[in-house]
């Protein structure tokens, strides 16, 4: 499986290959590229699906330094350069959506369309930010104990039948790897007022049981994107709706990509 040196990071990625239109999918916080396995299963080989592990997660080897989601955008664009891809549909779940929106703002000529899953243009309230800081501190002091990872799993994945293999993976993550990604999440800038600059076609998915980012914020995102073609409510889904409720996500996603990729 390939790694590539980009922006001082050793980025792990997977490329389904083929001659189809390219689609980049960026994962959420505490997840990795495999969270899009249900999408690759239906998109490839008609589409060339590229996935990569963000700094601090999966098999990517990062330098541990502080970064922002604007830096993550550069990782994504440089990966496209490495693969010889001029334009692609870019999409992501949660923090992957933060990357996607910023890619469309900074590199509009490289982004053909957007796929946004349980994401937003805004920032979290003070209570949520404090919870993120508390998560990191608890991980530092106690390690990935059940009292920590089980609520996280419920927040991201919903019902316990969806928790594995993720909970087992989190138990192996060194807390040092989480510092820079957590700070990037907490300290991200609010780009709500810039969403009107994004003109490309977009589709927005949001789970109606998402307690991490409310569905109202998902609707606000869709409303502010002039090119939004569809807002899909994923019934019963928590934060990682594409992973846990792929049967509701894949058909409208496939229809969108057939029209705009």
JSON list of C-alpha atoms in Angstrom, two decimals, residues 56 62-65 136 139-140 173-182:
[
{"chain": "A", "resi": 56, "resn": "UNK", "atom": "CA", "xyz": [-2.40, 11.89, 13.12]},
{"chain": "A", "resi": 62, "resn": "UNK", "atom": "CA", "xyz": [3.02, 12.79, 10.48]},
{"chain": "A", "resi": 63, "resn": "UNK", "atom": "CA", "xyz": [5.67, 14.97, 12.05]},
{"chain": "A", "resi": 64, "resn": "UNK", "atom": "CA", "xyz": [3.50, 15.70, 15.10]},
{"chain": "A", "resi": 65, "resn": "UNK", "atom": "CA", "xyz": [3.67, 19.46, 14.59]},
{"chain": "A", "resi": 136, "resn": "UNK", "atom": "CA", "xyz": [-7.56, 14.73, 25.24]},
{"chain": "A", "resi": 139, "resn": "UNK", "atom": "CA", "xyz": [-6.75, 10.15, 27.34]},
{"chain": "A", "resi": 140, "resn": "UNK", "atom": "CA", "xyz": [-3.46, 11.54, 28.65]},
{"chain": "A", "resi": 173, "resn": "UNK", "atom": "CA", "xyz": [-3.59, 5.02, 19.46]},
{"chain": "A", "resi": 174, "resn": "UNK", "atom": "CA", "xyz": [-0.77, 6.82, 21.34]},
{"chain": "A", "resi": 175, "resn": "UNK", "atom": "CA", "xyz": [-2.15, 9.97, 22.93]},
{"chain": "A", "resi": 176, "resn": "UNK", "atom": "CA", "xyz": [0.77, 11.96, 21.48]},
{"chain": "A", "resi": 177, "resn": "UNK", "atom": "CA", "xyz": [-0.66, 11.32, 18.00]},
{"chain": "A", "resi": 178, "resn": "UNK", "atom": "CA", "xyz": [-3.92, 13.00, 18.99]},
{"chain": "A", "resi": 179, "resn": "UNK", "atom": "CA", "xyz": [-2.56, 16.31, 20.24]},
{"chain": "A", "resi": 180, "resn": "UNK", "atom": "CA", "xyz": [-2.08, 18.13, 16.92]},
{"chain": "A", "resi": 181, "resn": "UNK", "atom": "CA", "xyz": [-5.31, 16.78, 15.31]},
{"chain": "A", "resi": 182, "resn": "UNK", "atom": "CA", "xyz": [-7.35, 17.72, 18.39]}
]
